[in-house]
JSON list of C-alpha atoms in Angstrom, two decimals:
[
{"chain": "A", "resi": 268, "resn": "SER", "atom": "CA", "xyz": [65.77, 52.75, 25.91]},
{"chain": "A", "resi": 269, "resn": "PHE", "atom": "CA", "xyz": [63.52, 50.46, 22.97]},
{"chain": "A", "resi": 270, "resn": "ILE", "atom": "CA", "xyz": [60.16, 52.12, 24.88]},
{"chain": "A", "resi": 271, "resn": "ARG", "atom": "CA", "xyz": [61.42, 55.76, 24.49]},
{"chain": "A", "resi": 272, "resn": "ASN", "atom": "CA", "xyz": [62.12, 54.68, 21.15]},
{"chain": "A", "resi": 273, "resn": "THR", "atom": "CA", "xyz": [58.79, 52.87, 20.33]},
{"chain": "A", "resi": 274, "resn": "LEU", "atom": "CA", "xyz": [56.77, 55.68, 21.31]},
{"chain": "A", "resi": 275, "resn": "PRO", "atom": "CA", "xyz": [57.18, 58.60, 19.16]},
{"chain": "A", "resi": 276, "resn": "GLN", "atom": "CA", "xyz": [55.87, 56.03, 16.49]},
{"chain": "A", "resi": 277, "resn": "TYR", "atom": "CA", "xyz": [52.76, 55.56, 17.60]},
{"chain": "A", "resi": 278, "resn": "THR", "atom": "CA", "xyz": [51.67, 59.29, 19.00]},
{"chain": "A", "resi": 279, "resn": "CYS", "atom": "CA", "xyz": [47.95, 61.02, 17.79]},
{"chain": "A", "resi": 280, "resn": "LYS", "atom": "CA", "xyz": [49.99, 62.90, 15.21]},
{"chain": "A", "resi": 281, "resn": "SER", "atom": "CA", "xyz": [51.86, 60.19, 13.70]},
{"chain": "A", "resi": 282, "resn": "ILE", "atom": "CA", "xyz": [48.29, 57.65, 13.61]},
{"chain": "A", "resi": 283, "resn": "GLY", "atom": "CA", "xyz": [45.65, 60.63, 12.16]},
{"chain": "A", "resi": 284, "resn": "GLY", "atom": "CA", "xyz": [44.15, 62.01, 15.33]},
{"chain": "A", "resi": 285, "resn": "GLY", "atom": "CA", "xyz": [46.50, 65.43, 15.41]},
{"chain": "A", "resi": 286, "resn": "PHE", "atom": "CA", "xyz": [43.65, 67.00, 13.76]},
{"chain": "A", "resi": 287, "resn": "ILE", "atom": "CA", "xyz": [40.77, 65.97, 16.31]},
{"chain": "A", "resi": 288, "resn": "MET", "atom": "CA", "xyz": [43.32, 67.56, 18.98]},
{"chain": "A", "resi": 289, "resn": "GLU", "atom": "CA", "xyz": [44.14, 70.72, 17.32]},
{"chain": "A", "resi": 290, "resn": "LYS", "atom": "CA", "xyz": [41.40, 71.91, 15.96]},
{"chain": "A", "resi": 291, "resn": "PHE", "atom": "CA", "xyz": [38.75, 70.02, 18.06]},
{"chain": "A", "resi": 292, "resn": "ILE", "atom": "CA", "xyz": [39.83, 69.30, 21.60]},
{"chain": "A", "resi": 293, "resn": "ARG", "atom": "CA", "xyz": [41.77, 71.97, 23.07]},
{"chain": "A", "resi": 294, "resn": "LYS", "atom": "CA", "xyz": [43.33, 72.55, 26.10]},
{"chain": "A", "resi": 295, "resn": "ASN", "atom": "CA", "xyz": [40.43, 75.34, 26.98]},
{"chain": "A", "resi": 296, "resn": "THR", "atom": "CA", "xyz": [38.13, 72.45, 25.73]},
{"chain": "A", "resi": 297, "resn": "TRP", "atom": "CA", "xyz": [39.35, 70.82, 28.68]},
{"chain": "A", "resi": 298, "resn": "ILE", "atom": "CA", "xyz": [39.60, 73.66, 31.30]},
{"chain": "A", "resi": 299, "resn": "GLY", "atom": "CA", "xyz": [35.97, 74.45, 30.50]},
{"chain": "A", "resi": 300, "resn": "LEU", "atom": "CA", "xyz": [35.17, 70.60, 30.54]},
{"chain": "A", "resi": 301, "resn": "GLY", "atom": "CA", "xyz": [36.89, 70.46, 34.61]},
{"chain": "A", "resi": 302, "resn": "ALA", "atom": "CA", "xyz": [34.77, 74.27, 35.28]},
{"chain": "A", "resi": 303, "resn": "ALA", "atom": "CA", "xyz": [31.35, 72.01, 34.59]},
{"chain": "A", "resi": 304, "resn": "VAL", "atom": "CA", "xyz": [31.85, 69.28, 36.32]},
{"chain": "A", "resi": 305, "resn": "CYS", "atom": "CA", "xyz": [32.99, 71.57, 38.93]},
{"chain": "A", "resi": 306, "resn": "VAL", "atom": "CA", "xyz": [29.45, 73.98, 38.66]},
{"chain": "A", "resi": 307, "resn": "LEU", "atom": "CA", "xyz": [26.93, 70.28, 38.00]},
{"chain": "A", "resi": 308, "resn": "LEU", "atom": "CA", "xyz": [29.14, 68.84, 41.42]},
{"chain": "A", "resi": 309, "resn": "LEU", "atom": "CA", "xyz": [28.19, 71.97, 43.98]},
{"chain": "A", "resi": 310, "resn": "GLY", "atom": "CA", "xyz": [25.14, 72.56, 42.10]},
{"chain": "A", "resi": 311, "resn": "ILE", "atom": "CA", "xyz": [24.37, 68.75, 42.66]},
{"chain": "A", "resi": 312, "resn": "ALA", "atom": "CA", "xyz": [24.92, 69.42, 46.74]},
{"chain": "A", "resi": 313, "resn": "LEU", "atom": "CA", "xyz": [23.56, 72.27, 46.60]},
{"chain": "A", "resi": 314, "resn": "GLY", "atom": "CA", "xyz": [20.27, 70.44, 45.08]},
{"chain": "A", "resi": 315, "resn": "ALA", "atom": "CA", "xyz": [20.97, 67.96, 48.35]},
{"chain": "A", "resi": 316, "resn": "VAL", "atom": "CA", "xyz": [20.71, 70.51, 50.79]},
{"chain": "A", "resi": 317, "resn": "LEU", "atom": "CA", "xyz": [17.41, 71.48, 49.05]},
{"chain": "A", "resi": 318, "resn": "LEU", "atom": "CA", "xyz": [15.47, 68.43, 49.05]},
{"chain": "A", "resi": 319, "resn": "ASN", "atom": "CA", "xyz": [16.94, 67.26, 52.91]},
{"chain": "A", "resi": 320, "resn": "ARG", "atom": "CA", "xyz": [15.71, 70.89, 53.83]},
{"chain": "A", "resi": 321, "resn": "GLY", "atom": "CA", "xyz": [12.30, 70.72, 52.18]},
{"chain": "A", "resi": 322, "resn": "THR", "atom": "CA", "xyz": [13.48, 73.42, 50.37]},
{"chain": "A", "resi": 323, "resn": "LEU", "atom": "CA", "xyz": [12.66, 71.74, 46.94]},
{"chain": "A", "resi": 324, "resn": "GLY", "atom": "CA", "xyz": [10.11, 69.65, 45.89]},
{"chain": "A", "resi": 325, "resn": "CYS", "atom": "CA", "xyz": [10.06, 65.83, 44.69]},
{"chain": "A", "resi": 326, "resn": "GLN", "atom": "CA", "xyz": [8.76, 67.10, 41.94]},
{"chain": "A", "resi": 327, "resn": "SER", "atom": "CA", "xyz": [10.83, 70.30, 40.48]},
{"chain": "A", "resi": 328, "resn": "GLN", "atom": "CA", "xyz": [14.54, 67.97, 41.55]},
{"chain": "A", "resi": 329, "resn": "SER", "atom": "CA", "xyz": [14.30, 66.52, 37.65]},
{"chain": "A", "resi": 330, "resn": "ILE", "atom": "CA", "xyz": [13.84, 70.08, 36.58]},
{"chain": "A", "resi": 331, "resn": "TYR", "atom": "CA", "xyz": [16.41, 71.90, 38.86]},
{"chain": "A", "resi": 332, "resn": "LEU", "atom": "CA", "xyz": [18.97, 69.39, 37.59]},
{"chain": "A", "resi": 333, "resn": "VAL", "atom": "CA", "xyz": [17.35, 70.03, 33.93]},
{"chain": "A", "resi": 334, "resn": "VAL", "atom": "CA", "xyz": [18.33, 74.15, 34.42]},
{"chain": "A", "resi": 335, "resn": "LEU", "atom": "CA", "xyz": [21.85, 72.60, 36.63]},
{"chain": "A", "resi": 336, "resn": "CYS", "atom": "CA", "xyz": [22.92, 71.13, 33.21]},
{"chain": "A", "resi": 337, "resn": "GLY", "atom": "CA", "xyz": [22.03, 73.71, 31.12]},
{"chain": "A", "resi": 338, "resn": "ALA", "atom": "CA", "xyz": [23.77, 76.37, 33.21]},
{"chain": "A", "resi": 339, "resn": "ALA", "atom": "CA", "xyz": [27.29, 73.89, 33.92]},
{"chain": "A", "resi": 340, "resn": "ALA", "atom": "CA", "xyz": [27.31, 73.35, 29.38]},
{"chain": "A", "resi": 341, "resn": "LEU", "atom": "CA", "xyz": [26.71, 77.01, 29.71]},
{"chain": "A", "resi": 342, "resn": "LEU", "atom": "CA", "xyz": [29.88, 78.29, 31.22]},
{"chain": "A", "resi": 343, "resn": "GLY", "atom": "CA", "xyz": [31.75, 75.23, 30.28]},
{"chain": "A", "resi": 344, "resn": "CYS", "atom": "CA", "xyz": [31.28, 75.74, 26.91]},
{"chain": "A", "resi": 345, "resn": "PHE", "atom": "CA", "xyz": [31.59, 79.72, 27.25]},
{"chain": "A", "resi": 346, "resn": "ILE", "atom": "CA", "xyz": [35.26, 78.84, 28.65]},
{"chain": "A", "resi": 347, "resn": "ALA", "atom": "CA", "xyz": [35.95, 76.68, 25.60]},
{"chain": "A", "resi": 348, "resn": "ALA", "atom": "CA", "xyz": [34.73, 78.58, 23.32]},
{"chain": "A", "resi": 349, "resn": "ARG", "atom": "CA", "xyz": [37.67, 81.39, 23.30]},
{"chain": "A", "resi": 350, "resn": "GLY", "atom": "CA", "xyz": [39.63, 82.43, 21.21]},
{"chain": "A", "resi": 351, "resn": "LYS", "atom": "CA", "xyz": [39.70, 82.87, 17.93]},
{"chain": "A", "resi": 352, "resn": "GLY", "atom": "CA", "xyz": [37.43, 81.03, 15.16]},
{"chain": "A", "resi": 353, "resn": "GLN", "atom": "CA", "xyz": [35.13, 78.18, 15.53]},
{"chain": "A", "resi": 354, "resn": "HIS", "atom": "CA", "xyz": [33.32, 79.42, 18.49]},
{"chain": "A", "resi": 355, "resn": "LEU", "atom": "CA", "xyz": [30.89, 77.41, 17.84]},
{"chain": "A", "resi": 356, "resn": "LEU", "atom": "CA", "xyz": [32.06, 73.61, 17.16]},
{"chain": "A", "resi": 357, "resn": "ARG", "atom": "CA", "xyz": [34.23, 74.42, 20.10]},
{"chain": "A", "resi": 358, "resn": "ALA", "atom": "CA", "xyz": [31.27, 74.89, 22.07]},
{"chain": "A", "resi": 359, "resn": "LEU", "atom": "CA", "xyz": [29.89, 71.96, 21.02]},
{"chain": "A", "resi": 360, "resn": "VAL", "atom": "CA", "xyz": [32.67, 69.49, 21.44]},
{"chain": "A", "resi": 361, "resn": "THR", "atom": "CA", "xyz": [32.58, 70.24, 25.13]},
{"chain": "A", "resi": 362, "resn": "ALA", "atom": "CA", "xyz": [28.97, 69.84, 25.58]},
{"chain": "A", "resi": 363, "resn": "ALA", "atom": "CA", "xyz": [28.80, 66.79, 23.56]},
{"chain": "A", "resi": 364, "resn": "LEU", "atom": "CA", "xyz": [31.90, 65.81, 25.70]},
{"chain": "A", "resi": 365, "resn": "LEU", "atom": "CA", "xyz": [29.79, 67.16, 28.67]},
{"chain": "A", "resi": 366, "resn": "TYR", "atom": "CA", "xyz": [26.70, 64.82, 28.07]},
{"chain": "A", "resi": 367, "resn": "LEU", "atom": "CA", "xyz": [29.22, 62.06, 27.33]},
{"chain": "A", "resi": 368, "resn": "LEU", "atom": "CA", "xyz": [30.46, 62.36, 30.36]},
{"chain": "A", "resi": 369, "resn": "LEU", "atom": "CA", "xyz": [26.99, 62.45, 32.47]},
{"chain": "A", "resi": 370, "resn": "TRP", "atom": "CA", "xyz": [26.01, 59.30, 30.27]},
{"chain": "A", "resi": 371, "resn": "ILE", "atom": "CA", "xyz": [29.33, 57.80, 31.74]},
{"chain": "A", "resi": 372, "resn": "LEU", "atom": "CA", "xyz": [28.59, 58.61, 35.39]},
{"chain": "A", "resi": 373, "resn": "THR", "atom": "CA", "xyz": [25.27, 57.20, 35.35]},
{"chain": "A", "resi": 374, "resn": "LEU", "atom": "CA", "xyz": [25.89, 53.88, 33.92]},
{"chain": "A", "resi": 375, "resn": "MET", "atom": "CA", "xyz": [28.51, 53.67, 36.48]},
{"chain": "A", "resi": 376, "resn": "ALA", "atom": "CA", "xyz": [26.19, 54.73, 39.38]},
{"chain": "A", "resi": 377, "resn": "ASP", "atom": "CA", "xyz": [23.26, 52.06, 37.96]},
{"chain": "A", "resi": 378, "resn": "GLY", "atom": "CA", "xyz": [20.32, 55.65, 37.67]},
{"chain": "A", "resi": 379, "resn": "ILE", "atom": "CA", "xyz": [19.97, 54.44, 34.20]},
{"chain": "A", "resi": 380, "resn": "ALA", "atom": "CA", "xyz": [15.87, 54.54, 35.06]},
{"chain": "A", "resi": 381, "resn": "VAL", "atom": "CA", "xyz": [15.84, 57.73, 36.37]},
{"chain": "A", "resi": 382, "resn": "PHE", "atom": "CA", "xyz": [18.43, 59.72, 33.73]},
{"chain": "A", "resi": 383, "resn": "ASP", "atom": "CA", "xyz": [16.42, 57.73, 31.54]},
{"chain": "A", "resi": 384, "resn": "GLY", "atom": "CA", "xyz": [13.28, 59.60, 31.56]},
{"chain": "A", "resi": 385, "resn": "TYR", "atom": "CA", "xyz": [15.09, 62.90, 31.39]},
{"chain": "A", "resi": 386, "resn": "ALA", "atom": "CA", "xyz": [17.96, 62.35, 29.21]},
{"chain": "A", "resi": 387, "resn": "LEU", "atom": "CA", "xyz": [16.12, 64.29, 26.14]},
{"chain": "A", "resi": 388, "resn": "ARG", "atom": "CA", "xyz": [15.63, 67.30, 28.03]},
{"chain": "A", "resi": 389, "resn": "ILE", "atom": "CA", "xyz": [19.23, 67.28, 29.42]},
{"chain": "A", "resi": 390, "resn": "GLY", "atom": "CA", "xyz": [20.73, 67.04, 26.26]},
{"chain": "A", "resi": 391, "resn": "ALA", "atom": "CA", "xyz": [18.79, 70.07, 24.63]},
{"chain": "A", "resi": 392, "resn": "SER", "atom": "CA", "xyz": [20.02, 71.71, 27.82]},
{"chain": "A", "resi": 393, "resn": "CYS", "atom": "CA", "xyz": [23.75, 70.60, 27.78]},
{"chain": "A", "resi": 394, "resn": "PHE", "atom": "CA", "xyz": [23.58, 71.39, 23.40]},
{"chain": "A", "resi": 395, "resn": "LEU", "atom": "CA", "xyz": [21.77, 74.47, 24.10]},
{"chain": "A", "resi": 396, "resn": "GLY", "atom": "CA", "xyz": [24.41, 76.37, 26.81]},
{"chain": "A", "resi": 397, "resn": "GLY", "atom": "CA", "xyz": [26.47, 75.67, 24.38]},
{"chain": "A", "resi": 398, "resn": "VAL", "atom": "CA", "xyz": [24.84, 77.23, 21.67]},
{"chain": "A", "resi": 399, "resn": "ALA", "atom": "CA", "xyz": [24.26, 79.94, 24.27]},
{"chain": "A", "resi": 400, "resn": "ALA", "atom": "CA", "xyz": [28.14, 80.26, 25.27]},
{"chain": "A", "resi": 401, "resn": "SER", "atom": "CA", "xyz": [29.02, 80.58, 21.59]},
{"chain": "A", "resi": 402, "resn": "LEU", "atom": "CA", "xyz": [26.54, 83.45, 20.85]},
{"chain": "A", "resi": 403, "resn": "LEU", "atom": "CA", "xyz": [27.65, 84.95, 23.86]},
{"chain": "A", "resi": 404, "resn": "VAL", "atom": "CA", "xyz": [32.12, 84.76, 24.10]},
{"chain": "A", "resi": 405, "resn": "PRO", "atom": "CA", "xyz": [32.68, 88.32, 21.91]},
{"chain": "A", "resi": 406, "resn": "ARG", "atom": "CA", "xyz": [34.37, 88.93, 18.91]},
{"chain": "A", "resi": 407, "resn": "LYS", "atom": "CA", "xyz": [37.20, 90.15, 18.13]},
{"chain": "A", "resi": 408, "resn": "GLU", "atom": "CA", "xyz": [37.07, 93.11, 15.80]},
{"chain": "A", "resi": 409, "resn": "GLY", "atom": "CA", "xyz": [39.91, 92.70, 13.09]},
{"chain": "A", "resi": 410, "resn": "LYS", "atom": "CA", "xyz": [41.96, 96.34, 12.86]},
{"chain": "A", "resi": 411, "resn": "HIS", "atom": "CA", "xyz": [40.49, 97.76, 9.39]},
{"chain": "A", "resi": 412, "resn": "PRO", "atom": "CA", "xyz": [43.37, 98.59, 7.08]},
{"chain": "A", "resi": 413, "resn": "THR", "atom": "CA", "xyz": [44.34, 101.50, 6.22]},
{"chain": "A", "resi": 414, "resn": "ARG", "atom": "CA", "xyz": [43.37, 102.80, 2.40]},
{"chain": "A", "resi": 415, "resn": "LYS", "atom": "CA", "xyz": [45.74, 103.62, 0.56]},
{"chain": "A", "resi": 416, "resn": "GLY", "atom": "CA", "xyz": [47.53, 106.41, -0.72]},
{"chain": "A", "resi": 417, "resn": "ARG", "atom": "CA", "xyz": [46.61, 108.04, 2.21]},
{"chain": "A", "resi": 418, "resn": "LYS", "atom": "CA", "xyz": [48.88, 110.97, 3.97]},
{"chain": "A", "resi": 419, "resn": "PRO", "atom": "CA", "xyz": [50.42, 109.93, 7.07]},
{"chain": "A", "resi": 420, "resn": "VAL", "atom": "CA", "xyz": [48.33, 112.59, 9.35]},
{"chain": "A", "resi": 421, "resn": "ASN", "atom": "CA", "xyz": [51.05, 115.37, 10.79]},
{"chain": "A", "resi": 422, "resn": "LYS", "atom": "CA", "xyz": [50.36, 114.91, 14.91]},
{"chain": "A", "resi": 423, "resn": "ARG", "atom": "CA", "xyz": [51.78, 118.83, 15.75]},
{"chain": "A", "resi": 424, "resn": "GLY", "atom": "CA", "xyz": [49.70, 120.24, 13.43]},
{"chain": "A", "resi": 425, "resn": "LYS", "atom": "CA", "xyz": [49.59, 123.36, 10.37]},
{"chain": "A", "resi": 426, "resn": "HIS", "atom": "CA", "xyz": [51.08, 126.27, 12.30]},
{"chain": "A", "resi": 427, "resn": "THR", "atom": "CA", "xyz": [53.07, 124.67, 14.88]},
{"chain": "A", "resi": 428, "resn": "VAL", "atom": "CA", "xyz": [56.47, 126.57, 15.43]},
{"chain": "A", "resi": 429, "resn": "THR", "atom": "CA", "xyz": [59.59, 124.20, 15.79]}
]
């Protein structure tokens, strides 16, 4: 009872975070981030199989990772940028969240030495994937306004017999 009565006072909207949650981070942002993480996991698993079989060389695994991060960001940001308006902003927020998640996972796995050399390339591929996704989102055109003073069209025609 006490928790229910005091919790509504400390929600995001009362603190001021409602603007951020309503404008930038929406449901599609989280869905896009989840899709990007799934693509990353599948791509890393495929890369491990290719590396184990010898198809992917040790020198090309960093390029593979950069391209994979860009492709994951492209798909995730495309999903996040759908809807009306602010395509670029929503795509870049999703790309920033993906890059932040990659850094957190790298710090948790003690892979800072590996990630540090390619952090700029991975970040650039994430953000370029976001920009490309915002450009690929189809724009919805509004309805054309009707001209004033125009008579409605009779669909039956001029010489029809009723």
